[in-house]
CSV table of C-alpha atoms in Angstrom, one decimal:
chain,number,residue,atom,x,y,z
A,235,ALA,CA,7.0,1.1,8.4
A,236,GLU,CA,8.8,0.2,11.8
A,237,GLU,CA,6.3,1.0,13.7
A,238,HIS,CA,4.0,-1.1,12.0
A,239,TYR,CA,6.0,-3.5,11.7
A,240,ASP,CA,6.5,-3.7,15.8
A,241,LEU,CA,3.0,-3.5,16.7
A,242,ALA,CA,2.2,-6.3,14.6
A,243,GLN,CA,5.3,-8.6,16.1
A,244,GLU,CA,3.3,-7.5,19.7
A,245,LEU,CA,-0.3,-8.7,17.9
A,246,ALA,CA,0.8,-11.8,16.3
A,247,VAL,CA,3.0,-13.2,19.8
A,248,SER,CA,0.5,-12.0,22.6
A,249,SER,CA,-2.4,-14.0,20.1
A,250,GLY,CA,-0.1,-16.7,19.9
A,251,SER,CA,-1.0,-16.5,15.7
A,252,ASN,CA,1.4,-18.4,13.4
A,253,TYR,CA,1.1,-15.5,10.8
A,254,LEU,CA,4.0,-14.2,13.3
A,255,ALA,CA,6.1,-16.2,10.9
A,256,THR,CA,5.5,-13.5,8.3
A,257,VAL,CA,6.3,-10.7,10.6
A,258,TYR,CA,9.7,-12.1,11.1
A,259,ASN,CA,10.3,-12.5,7.8
A,260,SER,CA,8.9,-9.0,7.5
A,261,ILE,CA,10.8,-7.6,9.8
A,262,GLY,CA,14.1,-9.5,8.1
A,263,SER,CA,13.1,-7.7,4.9
A,264,PHE,CA,13.0,-4.1,6.5
A,265,TYR,CA,16.5,-4.5,8.4
A,266,TRP,CA,18.0,-5.7,5.0
A,267,PHE,CA,16.8,-2.8,2.9
A,268,LYS,CA,18.4,-0.8,5.2
A,269,LYS,CA,21.5,-2.8,4.4
A,270,ASP,CA,21.9,-3.9,8.7
A,271,ASN,CA,22.3,-7.7,7.4
A,272,LYS,CA,22.8,-8.9,10.9
A,273,GLN,CA,19.5,-8.3,12.6
A,274,ALA,CA,17.7,-9.0,8.3
A,275,LEU,CA,19.3,-12.4,9.0
A,276,ALA,CA,18.2,-12.9,13.4
A,277,TYR,CA,14.7,-12.2,12.1
A,278,TYR,CA,14.6,-14.1,9.3
A,279,ARG,CA,15.9,-17.2,11.2
A,280,LYS,CA,13.2,-17.2,13.4
A,281,ALA,CA,11.1,-17.0,10.7
A,282,LEU,CA,12.3,-20.6,10.1
A,283,THR,CA,11.8,-22.2,13.6
A,284,PHE,CA,8.1,-22.0,12.7
A,285,GLU,CA,6.3,-25.7,10.8
A,286,PRO,CA,4.6,-24.6,7.9
A,287,LYS,CA,1.3,-26.6,8.3
A,288,THR,CA,-0.4,-24.8,6.3
A,289,LEU,CA,-0.6,-23.7,2.4
A,290,GLY,CA,0.9,-20.0,2.8
A,291,LEU,CA,3.0,-21.1,5.9
A,292,LYS,CA,4.9,-23.3,3.1
A,293,GLU,CA,5.4,-20.7,0.6
A,294,ARG,CA,6.3,-18.1,3.1
A,295,HIS,CA,9.2,-21.2,4.5
A,296,GLY,CA,10.8,-20.9,0.6
A,297,ALA,CA,10.3,-17.2,0.7
A,298,ILE,CA,12.9,-17.1,3.3
A,299,LEU,CA,15.5,-19.5,2.5
A,300,ASN,CA,15.2,-17.0,-0.5
A,301,ASN,CA,15.5,-13.9,1.4
A,302,ILE,CA,18.6,-15.6,3.5
A,303,GLY,CA,20.2,-16.1,0.6
A,304,ASN,CA,19.9,-12.4,-0.3
A,305,VAL,CA,21.7,-11.2,2.6
A,306,PHE,CA,24.1,-13.7,1.4
A,307,LEU,CA,24.7,-12.0,-1.9
A,308,SER,CA,24.4,-8.9,-0.1
A,309,THR,CA,27.3,-9.9,1.5
A,310,ASN,CA,29.6,-11.5,-0.7
A,311,GLU,CA,28.7,-14.3,0.8
A,312,LEU,CA,28.7,-15.9,-2.7
A,313,ASP,CA,28.9,-20.2,-1.9
A,314,SER,CA,25.7,-19.8,1.2
A,315,ALA,CA,24.1,-17.5,-0.7
A,316,VAL,CA,23.4,-20.3,-3.5
A,317,PHE,CA,23.2,-23.3,-0.5
A,318,TYR,CA,20.0,-20.9,0.4
A,319,TYR,CA,19.1,-20.2,-3.0
A,320,GLN,CA,19.3,-24.4,-4.0
A,321,GLN,CA,17.4,-25.1,-0.6
A,322,SER,CA,14.8,-22.7,-1.3
A,323,LEU,CA,14.8,-24.0,-5.1
A,324,ARG,CA,14.0,-27.8,-4.2
A,325,TRP,CA,11.7,-26.4,-1.5
A,326,ASN,CA,9.7,-24.4,-3.8
A,327,SER,CA,9.8,-27.0,-7.1
A,328,ASP,CA,8.5,-30.3,-4.2
A,329,HIS,CA,5.2,-27.6,-3.9
A,330,SER,CA,4.1,-25.8,-7.4
A,331,PHE,CA,5.1,-22.2,-5.9
A,332,ILE,CA,6.2,-22.0,-10.0
A,333,ASN,CA,7.0,-17.7,-9.5
A,334,LEU,CA,9.4,-18.2,-6.8
A,335,GLU,CA,11.2,-20.8,-8.6
A,336,ALA,CA,11.6,-18.6,-10.7
A,337,ILE,CA,13.0,-16.0,-8.4
A,338,ASN,CA,15.3,-18.3,-7.6
A,339,LEU,CA,16.7,-19.6,-10.6
A,340,LYS,CA,17.2,-15.8,-11.7
A,341,ASN,CA,19.2,-15.4,-8.5
A,342,LEU,CA,20.9,-17.7,-9.1
A,343,GLY,CA,21.9,-17.1,-12.2
A,344,ASN,CA,22.8,-13.9,-11.2
A,345,THR,CA,25.3,-15.1,-8.5
A,346,ALA,CA,26.7,-17.4,-11.1
A,347,TYR,CA,27.3,-14.2,-13.0
A,348,GLN,CA,29.6,-12.9,-9.7
A,349,LEU,CA,31.4,-16.0,-9.8
A,350,LYS,CA,32.4,-15.6,-13.3
A,351,ASN,CA,30.7,-19.1,-14.1
A,352,TYR,CA,29.2,-17.3,-17.4
A,353,SER,CA,27.5,-20.4,-18.7
A,354,LEU,CA,25.5,-21.8,-15.9
A,355,ALA,CA,24.3,-18.3,-15.1
A,356,LEU,CA,22.9,-17.8,-18.8
A,357,LYS,CA,21.1,-21.5,-17.9
A,358,TYR,CA,20.0,-20.8,-15.0
A,359,LEU,CA,18.1,-17.6,-16.2
A,360,GLY,CA,16.8,-19.4,-19.7
A,361,ILE,CA,14.6,-21.4,-17.0
A,362,ALA,CA,14.1,-18.7,-15.0
A,363,GLU,CA,13.2,-16.6,-17.7
A,364,LYS,CA,10.2,-19.2,-18.7
A,365,LYS,CA,9.4,-19.7,-15.6
A,366,ALA,CA,9.1,-15.7,-14.5
A,367,LYS,CA,6.5,-16.1,-18.1
A,368,GLU,CA,4.6,-18.8,-17.3
A,369,SER,CA,4.1,-16.4,-13.3
A,370,GLY,CA,3.4,-13.2,-15.5
A,371,LEU,CA,6.3,-11.3,-13.2
A,372,VAL,CA,7.1,-9.4,-15.5
A,373,GLY,CA,8.9,-7.5,-12.9
A,374,THR,CA,11.3,-10.6,-13.0
A,375,ILE,CA,11.8,-10.9,-16.7
A,376,MET,CA,13.5,-6.9,-16.9
A,377,GLN,CA,15.8,-8.7,-14.1
A,378,ILE,CA,17.1,-11.4,-16.4
A,379,ALA,CA,16.8,-9.6,-19.8
A,380,GLU,CA,19.2,-6.9,-17.2
A,381,LEU,CA,21.3,-9.5,-16.7
A,382,GLN,CA,21.4,-11.5,-19.1
A,383,SER,CA,22.5,-8.2,-20.9
A,384,GLN,CA,25.3,-8.1,-19.0
A,385,ILE,CA,27.1,-11.1,-19.9
A,386,TYR,CA,26.5,-11.5,-23.8
A,387,SER,CA,28.5,-8.2,-23.1
A,388,GLU,CA,31.4,-9.3,-21.0
A,389,LEU,CA,31.4,-12.8,-23.7
A,390,GLY,CA,32.2,-10.4,-26.3
A,391,ASN,CA,28.3,-11.0,-27.4
A,392,PHE,CA,27.4,-7.8,-28.1
A,393,GLU,CA,24.4,-8.7,-30.5
A,394,ARG,CA,22.5,-10.2,-28.1
A,395,SER,CA,23.5,-8.2,-25.1
A,396,HIS,CA,22.0,-5.3,-27.3
A,397,VAL,CA,18.7,-7.4,-28.4
A,398,LYS,CA,18.9,-8.5,-24.4
A,399,TYR,CA,19.2,-5.3,-23.0
A,400,LYS,CA,16.5,-3.3,-25.9
A,401,LYS,CA,13.8,-5.9,-24.0
A,402,PHE,CA,14.9,-5.0,-20.7
A,403,ALA,CA,14.4,-1.3,-21.4
A,404,ASP,CA,11.0,-2.4,-23.5
A,405,LEU,CA,10.0,-3.9,-20.1
A,406,ARG,CA,11.7,-1.2,-18.2
A,407,ASP,CA,9.9,2.0,-20.8
A,408,SER,CA,6.8,-0.2,-20.2
A,409,ILE,CA,6.6,-0.4,-16.1
A,410,ASN,CA,7.7,3.0,-16.2
A,411,SER,CA,4.4,3.6,-18.8
A,412,LYS,CA,1.9,1.4,-16.6
A,413,GLN,CA,3.5,3.0,-12.8
A,414,ARG,CA,2.6,6.3,-14.1
A,415,MET,CA,-0.7,6.1,-15.9
A,416,ASN,CA,-1.9,4.8,-12.1
A,417,ARG,CA,0.0,7.2,-10.7
A,418,ILE,CA,-2.3,9.5,-12.7
A,419,ALA,CA,-5.5,7.2,-12.6
A,420,GLU,CA,-4.6,8.4,-8.2
A,421,LEU,CA,-4.0,12.1,-9.3
A,422,GLU,CA,-7.5,11.9,-11.0
A,423,VAL,CA,-9.9,9.8,-8.0
A,424,ASN,CA,-7.9,12.2,-5.2
A,425,TYR,CA,-8.5,15.4,-7.1
A,426,LYS,CA,-11.8,14.6,-7.6
A,427,PHE,CA,-12.4,13.2,-4.5
A,428,GLN,CA,-10.6,16.6,-3.5
A,429,GLN,CA,-13.8,18.4,-6.3
A,430,ILE,CA,-16.6,16.8,-4.0
A,431,GLU,CA,-15.1,17.4,-0.6
A,432,LYS,CA,-15.5,21.7,-1.9
A,433,GLU,CA,-18.9,20.3,-3.1
A,434,ARG,CA,-20.0,19.0,-0.3
A,435,ALA,CA,-18.7,22.2,2.4
A,436,ILE,CA,-20.2,24.4,-0.2
A,437,LEU,CA,-23.5,22.1,0.2
A,438,ASN,CA,-23.4,22.4,4.1
A,439,GLU,CA,-22.4,26.1,3.7
A,440,GLN,CA,-25.9,26.9,1.9
A,441,LEU,CA,-27.2,24.8,4.3
A,442,ALA,CA,-26.0,26.6,6.7
A,443,TYR,CA,-27.0,29.5,5.9
A,444,LYS,CA,-30.5,28.3,4.8
A,445,ASP,CA,-31.0,27.1,8.5
A,446,LEU,CA,-30.4,30.1,9.8
A,447,GLU,CA,-32.2,32.2,7.2
A,448,ILE,CA,-35.2,29.6,8.1
A,449,ALA,CA,-34.6,29.8,12.2
A,450,LYS,CA,-34.4,33.9,11.6
A,451,ASN,CA,-37.8,33.8,9.9
A,452,ARG,CA,-39.2,31.6,12.6
A,453,ILE,CA,-38.1,34.6,15.4
A,454,TYR,CA,-39.2,36.8,13.5
A,455,VAL,CA,-43.0,34.9,12.9
A,456,LEU,CA,-42.5,34.3,16.6
A,457,PHE,CA,-41.7,37.9,17.5
A,458,SER,CA,-44.9,39.7,15.2
A,459,ILE,CA,-47.4,36.5,17.0
A,460,PHE,CA,-45.7,37.9,20.2
A,461,LEU,CA,-46.4,41.9,19.4
A,462,VAL,CA,-50.3,41.3,17.4
A,463,VAL,CA,-51.4,39.6,20.9
A,464,VAL,CA,-49.3,42.4,22.8
A,465,LEU,CA,-51.0,44.6,20.7
A,466,GLY,CA,-54.5,42.9,20.6
A,467,LEU,CA,-54.3,42.6,24.7
A,468,SER,CA,-53.6,46.7,25.0
A,469,SER,CA,-55.8,46.6,23.1
A,470,LEU,CA,-58.7,45.3,24.8
A,471,PHE,CA,-57.2,46.5,28.3
A,472,ILE,CA,-57.3,49.5,26.9
A,473,TYR,CA,-61.2,49.2,25.6
A,474,LEU,CA,-62.7,47.5,29.1
A,475,ARG,CA,-60.9,51.0,30.6
A,476,TYR,CA,-63.2,52.8,28.1
A,477,LEU,CA,-66.1,51.2,29.0
A,478,SER,CA,-65.0,51.3,32.7
A,479,ASN,CA,-65.2,54.7,32.6
A,480,LYS,CA,-67.3,55.4,30.0
A,481,LYS,CA,-69.9,53.5,32.3
A,482,THR,CA,-68.4,55.5,35.3
A,483,ARG,CA,-69.5,59.0,33.6
A,484,LEU,CA,-73.0,57.1,33.2
A,485,GLN,CA,-73.6,56.7,36.6
């Protein structure tokens, strides 16, 4: 991944492309997944320097603000995390990026949960759930249900906690089942492709064998013609010699 990100950065810089903002954001996420928060934050801040002129860059701008919030959440700087999540939420709301709004609200709910502000957390998560359903973000809905279950459990509302956990578990199983089905389908495609390649190799081998047989037959035919010609010429030579000898004897 690192090798390809470096190449992407090199190409974007050399071509002067605004796509460099997306590359910097991706590299920032790369370092965040590696838990190198300092480097992640540096690349996210680089990505923010690009003026979001196009729709794609505007959406990316909102995502970058959210990603900076993720870094501060990872370092337990919760006030800074809330600041950037709220900035991202305002931006995404102004530009009607509902999918990103759902993620912002889920992250704000999680941060409020970390701060033990359970009522605010549930408020954010309730709105996030509606936005996520509207956007069809199944994975986000699953994460929201898990957080809601944890909060209700800490509040002592075990009935609601059980309902939310069951929803989380059902969604998780559904996603895992879908992933398994996709994996099975992928393996079937690879198997069929492998079979086709084997059949093609066998066919090529058969064709090569046939070509070899044809070449051999051609050699046999040419040799036979050559032999007939040689025998014919030899016979003619012998016959002419016979006639010459006969004429000599007669003389």
